[in-house]
């Protein structure tokens, strides 16, 4: 492209168009760092061509580094940002929780819930892609920061709650984090010593419920509060009860009897005051996109 070669469809289109161009480069990390690539990129940037990514992470050939193609939703967000297309959630503030929480036992040990953060991060990206000013409060994950999202990293449930409160006011909150229900009652400042034949007894205490806290935040309550419920049986009945108990508006119930934890797909039922809506088994990014669209429709029902 930098050299004006047009020997296949893609390069021909790029040379023949007078439209703005956004590139999403993706390649091996050594290739990306090569001076030849750098020089070509500079040429293209000087011509007014814009880029999104690449991101750091696992690469197609099995290596890790800078060169991973940006997530499709990040590319959509970049298109909207670069070309100023107003999204339906423009002017709205969204708060999303994602990932696990880590609850320290002592300075070197912790316990946590199993959570990849895939679904929560995808929801933050999807809300941002529709124009929402999005804040993502996340526990430790391997997910890349979504484009155009303000990311706050926390470890414990108490830190997550404080970060969520600090992020208010918000029009919508989506709690997709897998928050640990308990933490250690007396956290040790020194590493617990191993003694042969003796095991420590750890006393737990209850963690705050962030979804319930946001749902009952009085004047600060987001107009729409969405929770998740991972269920293995009586999915809709249990999630319907959870919606009432937590005081949120919608519950996205995922049926985790199949293999969805850490997987790429999710099977969900969206439950609100009027009943439930079952979606087909979909990639997590598609669940996020549909949920963001449903949120946008909720705020602008006439569209
Ligand atoms: O009660 P349960 O953990 O099954 O509820 C799941 C929902 O509640 C999720 O939306 C999760 O993010 C949220 N939650 C929370 N804080 C907790 C526990 C769960 O926000 N301490």
PDB file of C-alpha atoms and ligand atoms in Angstrom:
ATOM      1  CA  UNK A   1       0.000   0.000   0.000  1.00  0.00           C
ATOM      2  CA  UNK A   2       2.816   2.399   0.873  1.00  0.00           C
ATOM      3  CA  UNK A   3       4.442   1.664  -2.489  1.00  0.00           C
ATOM      4  CA  UNK A   4       1.287   1.982  -4.573  1.00  0.00           C
ATOM      5  CA  UNK A   5       1.304  -1.654  -5.663  1.00  0.00           C
ATOM      6  CA  UNK A   6      -2.133  -2.816  -6.763  1.00  0.00           C
ATOM      7  CA  UNK A   7      -1.826  -6.475  -7.646  1.00  0.00           C
ATOM      8  CA  UNK A   8      -4.787  -7.877  -5.712  1.00  0.00           C
ATOM      9  CA  UNK A   9      -8.322  -6.781  -4.889  1.00  0.00           C
ATOM     10  CA  UNK A  10      -7.508  -5.187  -1.515  1.00  0.00           C
ATOM     11  CA  UNK A  11      -4.576  -3.098  -2.721  1.00  0.00           C
ATOM     12  CA  UNK A  12      -6.467  -2.145  -5.887  1.00  0.00           C
ATOM     13  CA  UNK A  13      -9.419  -0.858  -3.862  1.00  0.00           C
ATOM     14  CA  UNK A  14      -7.041   1.049  -1.583  1.00  0.00           C
ATOM     15  CA  UNK A  15      -5.366   2.733  -4.550  1.00  0.00           C
ATOM     16  CA  UNK A  16      -8.595   3.425  -6.416  1.00  0.00           C
ATOM     17  CA  UNK A  17     -10.582   4.960  -3.568  1.00  0.00           C
ATOM     18  CA  UNK A  18     -10.893   8.603  -2.592  1.00  0.00           C
ATOM     19  CA  UNK A  19     -12.623   7.692   0.695  1.00  0.00           C
ATOM     20  CA  UNK A  20     -10.895   7.951   4.113  1.00  0.00           C
ATOM     21  CA  UNK A  21      -8.946   4.811   5.046  1.00  0.00           C
ATOM     22  CA  UNK A  22      -8.606   3.196   8.470  1.00  0.00           C
ATOM     23  CA  UNK A  23      -6.102   0.361   8.732  1.00  0.00           C
ATOM     24  CA  UNK A  24      -6.225  -2.441  11.314  1.00  0.00           C
ATOM     25  CA  UNK A  25      -2.712  -3.863  10.944  1.00  0.00           C
ATOM     26  CA  UNK A  26      -2.036  -7.399  12.141  1.00  0.00           C
ATOM     27  CA  UNK A  27       1.194  -9.326  11.773  1.00  0.00           C
ATOM     28  CA  UNK A  28       4.020 -11.139  13.522  1.00  0.00           C
ATOM     29  CA  UNK A  29       5.502  -8.982  16.300  1.00  0.00           C
ATOM     30  CA  UNK A  30       9.015  -8.973  14.794  1.00  0.00           C
ATOM     31  CA  UNK A  31       7.561  -7.921  11.432  1.00  0.00           C
ATOM     32  CA  UNK A  32       5.631  -5.142  13.134  1.00  0.00           C
ATOM     33  CA  UNK A  33       8.802  -3.832  14.796  1.00  0.00           C
ATOM     34  CA  UNK A  34      10.871  -4.072  11.592  1.00  0.00           C
ATOM     35  CA  UNK A  35      12.257  -0.734  10.292  1.00  0.00           C
ATOM     36  CA  UNK A  36      10.763  -1.512   6.862  1.00  0.00           C
ATOM     37  CA  UNK A  37       7.288  -1.768   8.363  1.00  0.00           C
ATOM     38  CA  UNK A  38       7.893   1.330  10.474  1.00  0.00           C
ATOM     39  CA  UNK A  39       8.968   3.334   7.428  1.00  0.00           C
ATOM     40  CA  UNK A  40       5.936   2.162   5.418  1.00  0.00           C
ATOM     41  CA  UNK A  41       3.620   3.022   8.289  1.00  0.00           C
ATOM     42  CA  UNK A  42       5.144   6.467   8.562  1.00  0.00           C
ATOM     43  CA  UNK A  43       4.573   7.005   4.840  1.00  0.00           C
ATOM     44  CA  UNK A  44       0.940   6.001   5.181  1.00  0.00           C
ATOM     45  CA  UNK A  45       0.330   8.108   8.308  1.00  0.00           C
ATOM     46  CA  UNK A  46       1.887  11.094   6.527  1.00  0.00           C
ATOM     47  CA  UNK A  47      -0.708  10.571   3.756  1.00  0.00           C
ATOM     48  CA  UNK A  48      -3.499  10.910   6.309  1.00  0.00           C
ATOM     49  CA  UNK A  49      -4.298   7.235   6.624  1.00  0.00           C
ATOM     50  CA  UNK A  50      -5.355   6.236  10.131  1.00  0.00           C
ATOM     51  CA  UNK A  51      -4.812   3.086  12.139  1.00  0.00           C
ATOM     52  CA  UNK A  52      -6.387   1.077  14.936  1.00  0.00           C
ATOM     53  CA  UNK A  53      -4.106  -1.389  16.693  1.00  0.00           C
ATOM     54  CA  UNK A  54      -2.382  -3.698  16.556  1.00  0.00           C
ATOM     55  CA  UNK A  55      -2.953  -4.968  20.084  1.00  0.00           C
ATOM     56  CA  UNK A  56      -0.531  -6.945  22.227  1.00  0.00           C
ATOM     57  CA  UNK A  57      -1.376 -10.582  22.856  1.00  0.00           C
ATOM     58  CA  UNK A  58      -1.378 -14.053  21.374  1.00  0.00           C
ATOM     59  CA  UNK A  59      -0.614 -14.093  17.663  1.00  0.00           C
ATOM     60  CA  UNK A  60      -1.983 -16.474  15.047  1.00  0.00           C
ATOM     61  CA  UNK A  61       1.331 -18.321  14.707  1.00  0.00           C
ATOM     62  CA  UNK A  62       1.459 -19.054  18.433  1.00  0.00           C
ATOM     63  CA  UNK A  63       3.895 -16.357  19.508  1.00  0.00           C
ATOM     64  CA  UNK A  64       2.984 -13.474  21.781  1.00  0.00           C
ATOM     65  CA  UNK A  65       3.636  -9.784  21.264  1.00  0.00           C
ATOM     66  CA  UNK A  66       2.487  -6.587  19.603  1.00  0.00           C
ATOM     67  CA  UNK A  67       0.782  -7.477  16.343  1.00  0.00           C
ATOM     68  CA  UNK A  68      -2.606  -8.941  17.182  1.00  0.00           C
ATOM     69  CA  UNK A  69      -5.473  -7.570  15.115  1.00  0.00           C
ATOM     70  CA  UNK A  70      -7.712  -5.263  17.151  1.00  0.00           C
ATOM     71  CA  UNK A  71     -10.978  -6.853  18.274  1.00  0.00           C
ATOM     72  CA  UNK A  72     -13.761  -6.235  15.712  1.00  0.00           C
ATOM     73  CA  UNK A  73     -15.726  -4.124  18.219  1.00  0.00           C
ATOM     74  CA  UNK A  74     -12.639  -2.015  18.847  1.00  0.00           C
ATOM     75  CA  UNK A  75     -12.360  -1.502  15.084  1.00  0.00           C
ATOM     76  CA  UNK A  76     -16.011  -0.416  14.952  1.00  0.00           C
ATOM     77  CA  UNK A  77     -15.374   1.974  17.864  1.00  0.00           C
ATOM     78  CA  UNK A  78     -12.362   3.396  16.020  1.00  0.00           C
ATOM     79  CA  UNK A  79     -14.415   3.884  12.845  1.00  0.00           C
ATOM     80  CA  UNK A  80     -17.035   5.772  14.840  1.00  0.00           C
ATOM     81  CA  UNK A  81     -14.430   7.832  16.666  1.00  0.00           C
ATOM     82  CA  UNK A  82     -12.352   8.640  13.559  1.00  0.00           C
ATOM     83  CA  UNK A  83     -15.256   9.361  11.284  1.00  0.00           C
ATOM     84  CA  UNK A  84     -17.459  10.955  13.967  1.00  0.00           C
ATOM     85  CA  UNK A  85     -20.541   8.791  13.466  1.00  0.00           C
ATOM     86  CA  UNK A  86     -22.820   9.530  16.415  1.00  0.00           C
ATOM     87  CA  UNK A  87     -23.778   6.265  18.156  1.00  0.00           C
ATOM     88  CA  UNK A  88     -27.234   5.798  19.710  1.00  0.00           C
ATOM     89  CA  UNK A  89     -25.674   5.906  23.210  1.00  0.00           C
ATOM     90  CA  UNK A  90     -23.845   9.163  22.612  1.00  0.00           C
ATOM     91  CA  UNK A  91     -24.184  11.383  25.691  1.00  0.00           C
ATOM     92  CA  UNK A  92     -24.844   8.381  27.990  1.00  0.00           C
ATOM     93  CA  UNK A  93     -22.482   7.142  30.670  1.00  0.00           C
ATOM     94  CA  UNK A  94     -22.011   3.412  31.144  1.00  0.00           C
ATOM     95  CA  UNK A  95     -20.328   1.520  33.963  1.00  0.00           C
ATOM     96  CA  UNK A  96     -19.286  -2.114  33.461  1.00  0.00           C
ATOM     97  CA  UNK A  97     -17.702  -4.547  35.910  1.00  0.00           C
ATOM     98  CA  UNK A  98     -15.666  -7.453  34.590  1.00  0.00           C
ATOM     99  CA  UNK A  99     -13.259 -10.211  35.579  1.00  0.00           C
ATOM    100  CA  UNK A 100     -12.735 -11.897  38.922  1.00  0.00           C
ATOM    101  CA  UNK A 101     -11.816 -10.338  42.242  1.00  0.00           C
ATOM    102  CA  UNK A 102      -8.697 -11.468  44.081  1.00  0.00           C
ATOM    103  CA  UNK A 103      -9.083 -11.709  47.844  1.00  0.00           C
ATOM    104  CA  UNK A 104      -5.702 -11.743  49.579  1.00  0.00           C
ATOM    105  CA  UNK A 105      -4.942 -14.282  52.297  1.00  0.00           C
ATOM    106  CA  UNK A 106      -1.470 -12.937  53.024  1.00  0.00           C
ATOM    107  CA  UNK A 107       1.043 -10.927  50.955  1.00  0.00           C
ATOM    108  CA  UNK A 108       1.637 -13.837  48.542  1.00  0.00           C
ATOM    109  CA  UNK A 109      -1.611 -15.829  48.468  1.00  0.00           C
ATOM    110  CA  UNK A 110      -5.155 -15.066  47.372  1.00  0.00           C
ATOM    111  CA  UNK A 111      -8.351 -16.793  46.389  1.00  0.00           C
ATOM    112  CA  UNK A 112     -10.474 -15.837  43.446  1.00  0.00           C
ATOM    113  CA  UNK A 113     -13.398 -16.768  41.233  1.00  0.00           C
ATOM    114  CA  UNK A 114     -12.785 -18.280  37.842  1.00  0.00           C
ATOM    115  CA  UNK A 115     -13.502 -15.564  35.271  1.00  0.00           C
ATOM    116  CA  UNK A 116     -11.803 -14.669  31.999  1.00  0.00           C
ATOM    117  CA  UNK A 117     -13.372 -11.191  31.769  1.00  0.00           C
ATOM    118  CA  UNK A 118     -14.251 -11.934  28.123  1.00  0.00           C
ATOM    119  CA  UNK A 119     -17.960 -11.172  28.424  1.00  0.00           C
ATOM    120  CA  UNK A 120     -17.572  -8.036  30.579  1.00  0.00           C
ATOM    121  CA  UNK A 121     -14.816  -6.555  28.411  1.00  0.00           C
ATOM    122  CA  UNK A 122     -16.851  -7.268  25.263  1.00  0.00           C
ATOM    123  CA  UNK A 123     -19.848  -5.466  26.793  1.00  0.00           C
ATOM    124  CA  UNK A 124     -17.722  -2.409  27.614  1.00  0.00           C
ATOM    125  CA  UNK A 125     -16.395  -2.401  24.033  1.00  0.00           C
ATOM    126  CA  UNK A 126     -19.917  -2.764  22.605  1.00  0.00           C
ATOM    127  CA  UNK A 127     -21.320   0.096  24.714  1.00  0.00           C
ATOM    128  CA  UNK A 128     -18.394   2.327  23.729  1.00  0.00           C
ATOM    129  CA  UNK A 129     -18.898   1.337  20.087  1.00  0.00           C
ATOM    130  CA  UNK A 130     -22.477   2.687  20.345  1.00  0.00           C
ATOM    131  CA  UNK A 131     -21.110   5.976  21.649  1.00  0.00           C
ATOM    132  CA  UNK A 132     -21.450   5.613  25.435  1.00  0.00           C
ATOM    133  CA  UNK A 133     -18.793   7.168  27.632  1.00  0.00           C
ATOM    134  CA  UNK A 134     -17.767   3.875  29.193  1.00  0.00           C
ATOM    135  CA  UNK A 135     -15.945   3.069  32.410  1.00  0.00           C
ATOM    136  CA  UNK A 136     -14.758  -0.498  32.926  1.00  0.00           C
ATOM    137  CA  UNK A 137     -13.908  -1.576  36.467  1.00  0.00           C
ATOM    138  CA  UNK A 138     -12.064  -4.842  36.179  1.00  0.00           C
ATOM    139  CA  UNK A 139     -10.304  -7.440  38.267  1.00  0.00           C
ATOM    140  CA  UNK A 140      -7.156  -9.112  36.924  1.00  0.00           C
ATOM    141  CA  UNK A 141      -7.681 -10.582  33.413  1.00  0.00           C
ATOM    142  CA  UNK A 142      -5.663 -11.297  30.275  1.00  0.00           C
ATOM    143  CA  UNK A 143      -8.066  -9.271  28.138  1.00  0.00           C
ATOM    144  CA  UNK A 144      -6.743  -6.221  26.300  1.00  0.00           C
ATOM    145  CA  UNK A 145      -8.238  -2.839  27.251  1.00  0.00           C
ATOM    146  CA  UNK A 146     -11.170  -2.143  24.901  1.00  0.00           C
ATOM    147  CA  UNK A 147     -10.793   0.929  22.680  1.00  0.00           C
ATOM    148  CA  UNK A 148     -12.276   4.204  23.932  1.00  0.00           C
ATOM    149  CA  UNK A 149     -13.044   2.784  27.375  1.00  0.00           C
ATOM    150  CA  UNK A 150     -11.664   4.226  30.633  1.00  0.00           C
ATOM    151  CA  UNK A 151     -10.303   1.220  32.527  1.00  0.00           C
ATOM    152  CA  UNK A 152      -9.913   1.083  36.312  1.00  0.00           C
ATOM    153  CA  UNK A 153      -8.036  -1.967  37.586  1.00  0.00           C
ATOM    154  CA  UNK A 154      -8.829  -3.311  41.024  1.00  0.00           C
ATOM    155  CA  UNK A 155      -8.170  -6.558  42.862  1.00  0.00           C
ATOM    156  CA  UNK A 156     -10.647  -6.965  45.722  1.00  0.00           C
ATOM    157  CA  UNK A 157     -14.448  -6.720  45.895  1.00  0.00           C
ATOM    158  CA  UNK A 158     -14.173  -3.770  48.276  1.00  0.00           C
ATOM    159  CA  UNK A 159     -11.944  -1.946  45.786  1.00  0.00           C
ATOM    160  CA  UNK A 160     -14.408  -2.791  42.995  1.00  0.00           C
ATOM    161  CA  UNK A 161     -17.294  -1.296  44.966  1.00  0.00           C
ATOM    162  CA  UNK A 162     -15.308   1.871  45.757  1.00  0.00           C
ATOM    163  CA  UNK A 163     -14.287   2.255  42.087  1.00  0.00           C
ATOM    164  CA  UNK A 164     -17.906   1.763  40.956  1.00  0.00           C
ATOM    165  CA  UNK A 165     -19.196   4.345  43.408  1.00  0.00           C
ATOM    166  CA  UNK A 166     -16.500   6.770  42.235  1.00  0.00           C
ATOM    167  CA  UNK A 167     -17.631   6.191  38.630  1.00  0.00           C
ATOM    168  CA  UNK A 168     -21.217   7.320  39.336  1.00  0.00           C
ATOM    169  CA  UNK A 169     -23.352   8.952  38.064  1.00  0.00           C
ATOM    170  CA  UNK A 170     -24.034   6.580  35.181  1.00  0.00           C
ATOM    171  CA  UNK A 171     -27.080   6.010  32.988  1.00  0.00           C
ATOM    172  CA  UNK A 172     -26.488   2.279  32.850  1.00  0.00           C
ATOM    173  CA  UNK A 173     -24.479  -0.186  34.927  1.00  0.00           C
ATOM    174  CA  UNK A 174     -23.726  -3.718  33.758  1.00  0.00           C
ATOM    175  CA  UNK A 175     -22.286  -6.010  36.440  1.00  0.00           C
ATOM    176  CA  UNK A 176     -20.547  -8.865  34.654  1.00  0.00           C
ATOM    177  CA  UNK A 177     -17.760  -9.375  37.202  1.00  0.00           C
ATOM    178  CA  UNK A 178     -17.417 -12.642  39.090  1.00  0.00           C
ATOM    179  CA  UNK A 179     -17.066 -11.112  42.517  1.00  0.00           C
ATOM    180  CA  UNK A 180     -15.866 -13.339  45.364  1.00  0.00           C
ATOM    181  CA  UNK A 181     -18.671 -13.695  47.882  1.00  0.00           C
ATOM    182  CA  UNK A 182     -16.247 -13.688  50.802  1.00  0.00           C
ATOM    183  CA  UNK A 183     -12.873 -12.330  51.825  1.00  0.00           C
ATOM    184  CA  UNK A 184     -10.503 -13.344  54.598  1.00  0.00           C
ATOM    185  CA  UNK A 185     -11.659 -11.882  57.906  1.00  0.00           C
ATOM    186  CA  UNK A 186      -8.200 -11.095  59.213  1.00  0.00           C
ATOM    187  CA  UNK A 187      -5.774 -10.543  56.397  1.00  0.00           C
ATOM    188  CA  UNK A 188      -2.187 -11.387  57.432  1.00  0.00           C
ATOM    189  CA  UNK A 189       0.528  -8.807  56.871  1.00  0.00           C
ATOM    190  CA  UNK A 190       3.186 -11.534  56.917  1.00  0.00           C
ATOM    191  CA  UNK A 191       3.320 -14.677  54.826  1.00  0.00           C
ATOM    192  CA  UNK A 192       1.669 -17.612  56.616  1.00  0.00           C
ATOM    193  CA  UNK A 193       4.424 -20.052  57.545  1.00  0.00           C
ATOM    194  CA  UNK A 194       4.053 -23.681  56.575  1.00  0.00           C
ATOM    195  CA  UNK A 195       4.347 -25.991  59.571  1.00  0.00           C
ATOM    196  CA  UNK A 196       4.432 -29.753  59.016  1.00  0.00           C
ATOM    197  CA  UNK A 197       1.293 -31.414  60.339  1.00  0.00           C
ATOM    198  CA  UNK A 198      -0.542 -28.117  60.872  1.00  0.00           C
ATOM    199  CA  UNK A 199      -3.010 -26.375  58.594  1.00  0.00           C
ATOM    200  CA  UNK A 200      -4.166 -22.803  59.058  1.00  0.00           C
ATOM    201  CA  UNK A 201      -7.869 -22.197  59.586  1.00  0.00           C
ATOM    202  CA  UNK A 202      -9.038 -19.193  57.601  1.00  0.00           C
ATOM    203  CA  UNK A 203     -12.134 -17.337  58.756  1.00  0.00           C
ATOM    204  CA  UNK A 204     -14.142 -15.617  56.022  1.00  0.00           C
ATOM    205  CA  UNK A 205     -16.350 -12.574  56.097  1.00  0.00           C
ATOM    206  CA  UNK A 206     -18.970 -11.444  53.575  1.00  0.00           C
ATOM    207  CA  UNK A 207     -18.025  -9.174  50.678  1.00  0.00           C
ATOM    208  CA  UNK A 208     -20.276  -6.328  49.560  1.00  0.00           C
ATOM    209  CA  UNK A 209     -22.688  -7.161  46.728  1.00  0.00           C
ATOM    210  CA  UNK A 210     -21.842  -4.553  44.111  1.00  0.00           C
ATOM    211  CA  UNK A 211     -24.871  -5.225  41.918  1.00  0.00           C
ATOM    212  CA  UNK A 212     -27.226  -4.913  44.898  1.00  0.00           C
ATOM    213  CA  UNK A 213     -25.401  -1.798  46.119  1.00  0.00           C
ATOM    214  CA  UNK A 214     -25.699  -0.061  42.716  1.00  0.00           C
ATOM    215  CA  UNK A 215     -29.359  -1.110  42.480  1.00  0.00           C
ATOM    216  CA  UNK A 216     -30.145   0.571  45.802  1.00  0.00           C
ATOM    217  CA  UNK A 217     -27.916   3.619  45.392  1.00  0.00           C
ATOM    218  CA  UNK A 218     -30.843   6.061  45.821  1.00  0.00           C
ATOM    219  CA  UNK A 219     -30.385   9.234  43.801  1.00  0.00           C
ATOM    220  CA  UNK A 220     -27.126   7.837  42.421  1.00  0.00           C
ATOM    221  CA  UNK A 221     -28.815   4.688  41.081  1.00  0.00           C
ATOM    222  CA  UNK A 222     -28.178   4.262  37.350  1.00  0.00           C
ATOM    223  CA  UNK A 223     -31.464   4.358  35.441  1.00  0.00           C
ATOM    224  CA  UNK A 224     -30.804   0.880  34.140  1.00  0.00           C
ATOM    225  CA  UNK A 225     -28.962  -1.731  36.213  1.00  0.00           C
ATOM    226  CA  UNK A 226     -28.129  -5.046  34.559  1.00  0.00           C
ATOM    227  CA  UNK A 227     -26.786  -8.079  36.398  1.00  0.00           C
ATOM    228  CA  UNK A 228     -25.623 -11.514  35.362  1.00  0.00           C
ATOM    229  CA  UNK A 229     -26.563 -14.856  36.834  1.00  0.00           C
ATOM    230  CA  UNK A 230     -24.612 -18.006  36.130  1.00  0.00           C
ATOM    231  CA  UNK A 231     -26.970 -20.909  36.670  1.00  0.00           C
ATOM    232  CA  UNK A 232     -26.743 -24.639  36.105  1.00  0.00           C
ATOM    233  CA  UNK A 233     -30.391 -25.589  36.679  1.00  0.00           C
ATOM    234  CA  UNK A 234     -33.857 -23.970  36.647  1.00  0.00           C
ATOM    235  CA  UNK A 235     -32.017 -21.130  34.910  1.00  0.00           C
ATOM    236  CA  UNK A 236     -34.939 -18.774  34.230  1.00  0.00           C
ATOM    237  CA  UNK A 237     -36.683 -19.358  37.593  1.00  0.00           C
ATOM    238  CA  UNK A 238     -33.482 -18.837  39.602  1.00  0.00           C
ATOM    239  CA  UNK A 239     -32.469 -15.770  37.615  1.00  0.00           C
ATOM    240  CA  UNK A 240     -35.951 -14.259  37.926  1.00  0.00           C
ATOM    241  CA  UNK A 241     -35.706 -14.630  41.708  1.00  0.00           C
ATOM    242  CA  UNK A 242     -32.203 -13.123  41.635  1.00  0.00           C
ATOM    243  CA  UNK A 243     -33.458 -10.076  39.730  1.00  0.00           C
ATOM    244  CA  UNK A 244     -35.903  -9.313  42.532  1.00  0.00           C
ATOM    245  CA  UNK A 245     -33.456 -10.067  45.315  1.00  0.00           C
ATOM    246  CA  UNK A 246     -30.749  -7.809  43.888  1.00  0.00           C
ATOM    247  CA  UNK A 247     -33.129  -5.035  42.874  1.00  0.00           C
ATOM    248  CA  UNK A 248     -31.709  -4.725  39.357  1.00  0.00           C
ATOM    249  CA  UNK A 249     -33.750  -4.122  36.202  1.00  0.00           C
ATOM    250  CA  UNK A 250     -32.474  -6.879  33.934  1.00  0.00           C
ATOM    251  CA  UNK A 251     -30.677 -10.120  34.597  1.00  0.00           C
ATOM    252  CA  UNK A 252     -28.717 -11.837  31.874  1.00  0.00           C
ATOM    253  CA  UNK A 253     -28.909 -15.483  32.879  1.00  0.00           C
ATOM    254  CA  UNK A 254     -26.203 -17.665  31.442  1.00  0.00           C
ATOM    255  CA  UNK A 255     -26.719 -21.344  31.360  1.00  0.00           C
ATOM    256  CA  UNK A 256     -23.329 -22.616  32.534  1.00  0.00           C
ATOM    257  CA  UNK A 257     -24.352 -26.271  32.515  1.00  0.00           C
ATOM    258  CA  UNK A 258     -22.557 -26.373  29.117  1.00  0.00           C
ATOM    259  CA  UNK A 259     -18.949 -25.252  28.763  1.00  0.00           C
ATOM    260  CA  UNK A 260     -19.087 -21.423  28.729  1.00  0.00           C
ATOM    261  CA  UNK A 261     -16.718 -20.454  31.554  1.00  0.00           C
ATOM    262  CA  UNK A 262     -13.701 -18.956  29.797  1.00  0.00           C
ATOM    263  CA  UNK A 263     -15.116 -20.156  26.465  1.00  0.00           C
ATOM    264  CA  UNK A 264     -15.894 -18.040  23.435  1.00  0.00           C
ATOM    265  CA  UNK A 265     -19.660 -18.562  23.426  1.00  0.00           C
ATOM    266  CA  UNK A 266     -22.551 -17.884  25.746  1.00  0.00           C
ATOM    267  CA  UNK A 267     -26.158 -19.085  25.935  1.00  0.00           C
ATOM    268  CA  UNK A 268     -28.261 -16.449  27.673  1.00  0.00           C
ATOM    269  CA  UNK A 269     -31.802 -15.508  28.648  1.00  0.00           C
ATOM    270  CA  UNK A 270     -32.440 -11.804  29.223  1.00  0.00           C
ATOM    271  CA  UNK A 271     -34.934 -11.363  32.047  1.00  0.00           C
ATOM    272  CA  UNK A 272     -36.770  -8.141  32.854  1.00  0.00           C
ATOM    273  CA  UNK A 273     -39.983  -7.235  34.700  1.00  0.00           C
ATOM    274  CA  UNK A 274     -42.040  -8.484  31.738  1.00  0.00           C
ATOM    275  CA  UNK A 275     -40.498 -11.927  31.341  1.00  0.00           C
ATOM    276  CA  UNK A 276     -37.607 -13.581  29.613  1.00  0.00           C
ATOM    277  CA  UNK A 277     -36.107 -13.555  26.162  1.00  0.00           C
ATOM    278  CA  UNK A 278     -33.945 -16.520  25.129  1.00  0.00           C
ATOM    279  CA  UNK A 279     -31.105 -15.817  22.713  1.00  0.00           C
ATOM    280  CA  UNK A 280     -29.403 -18.516  20.632  1.00  0.00           C
ATOM    281  CA  UNK A 281     -25.949 -19.728  21.611  1.00  0.00           C
ATOM    282  CA  UNK A 282     -23.717 -16.886  20.376  1.00  0.00           C
ATOM    283  CA  UNK A 283     -20.096 -15.742  20.529  1.00  0.00           C
ATOM    284  CA  UNK A 284     -19.549 -13.545  23.598  1.00  0.00           C
ATOM    285  CA  UNK A 285     -18.886 -10.530  21.361  1.00  0.00           C
ATOM    286  CA  UNK A 286     -22.253 -11.029  19.703  1.00  0.00           C
ATOM    287  CA  UNK A 287     -24.011 -11.349  23.082  1.00  0.00           C
ATOM    288  CA  UNK A 288     -22.310  -8.058  24.027  1.00  0.00           C
ATOM    289  CA  UNK A 289     -23.357  -6.359  20.782  1.00  0.00           C
ATOM    290  CA  UNK A 290     -26.994  -7.427  21.191  1.00  0.00           C
ATOM    291  CA  UNK A 291     -27.051  -6.410  24.846  1.00  0.00           C
ATOM    292  CA  UNK A 292     -25.607  -2.969  24.019  1.00  0.00           C
ATOM    293  CA  UNK A 293     -28.221  -2.562  21.264  1.00  0.00           C
ATOM    294  CA  UNK A 294     -30.990  -3.577  23.684  1.00  0.00           C
ATOM    295  CA  UNK A 295     -29.672  -0.985  26.158  1.00  0.00           C
ATOM    296  CA  UNK A 296     -29.658   1.657  23.410  1.00  0.00           C
ATOM    297  CA  UNK A 297     -33.251   0.726  22.461  1.00  0.00           C
ATOM    298  CA  UNK A 298     -34.261   1.004  26.123  1.00  0.00           C
ATOM    299  CA  UNK A 299     -33.058   4.608  26.231  1.00  0.00           C
ATOM    300  CA  UNK A 300     -34.454   5.496  22.807  1.00  0.00           C
ATOM    301  CA  UNK A 301     -37.499   3.225  22.358  1.00  0.00           C
ATOM    302  CA  UNK A 302     -38.831   5.095  19.327  1.00  0.00           C
ATOM    303  CA  UNK A 303     -35.813   4.272  17.185  1.00  0.00           C
TER     304      UNK A 303
HETATM  305  O1  LIG B   1     -25.427 -13.720  43.577  1.00  0.00           O
HETATM  306  P1  LIG B   1     -24.636 -13.989  42.344  1.00  0.00           P
HETATM  307  O2  LIG B   1     -23.156 -13.884  42.546  1.00  0.00           O
HETATM  308  O3  LIG B   1     -25.049 -15.254  41.624  1.00  0.00           O
HETATM  309  O4  LIG B   1     -25.068 -12.796  41.351  1.00  0.00           O
HETATM  310  C1  LIG B   1     -24.390 -12.548  40.170  1.00  0.00           C
HETATM  311  C2  LIG B   1     -24.521 -11.101  39.812  1.00  0.00           C
HETATM  312  O5  LIG B   1     -24.224 -10.278  40.935  1.00  0.00           O
HETATM  313  C3  LIG B   1     -23.510 -10.675  38.765  1.00  0.00           C
HETATM  314  O6  LIG B   1     -24.077  -9.603  38.029  1.00  0.00           O
HETATM  315  C4  LIG B   1     -22.333 -10.204  39.588  1.00  0.00           C
HETATM  316  O7  LIG B   1     -21.528  -9.288  38.871  1.00  0.00           O
HETATM  317  C5  LIG B   1     -23.028  -9.542  40.746  1.00  0.00           C
HETATM  318  N1  LIG B   1     -22.313  -9.580  42.020  1.00  0.00           N
HETATM  319  C6  LIG B   1     -21.765  -8.405  42.543  1.00  0.00           C
HETATM  320  N2  LIG B   1     -21.132  -8.416  43.757  1.00  0.00           N
HETATM  321  C7  LIG B   1     -21.036  -9.561  44.483  1.00  0.00           C
HETATM  322  C8  LIG B   1     -21.589 -10.761  43.954  1.00  0.00           C
HETATM  323  C9  LIG B   1     -22.197 -10.730  42.723  1.00  0.00           C
HETATM  324  O8  LIG B   1     -21.858  -7.358  41.887  1.00  0.00           O
HETATM  325  N3  LIG B   1     -20.433  -9.549  45.662  1.00  0.00           N
END
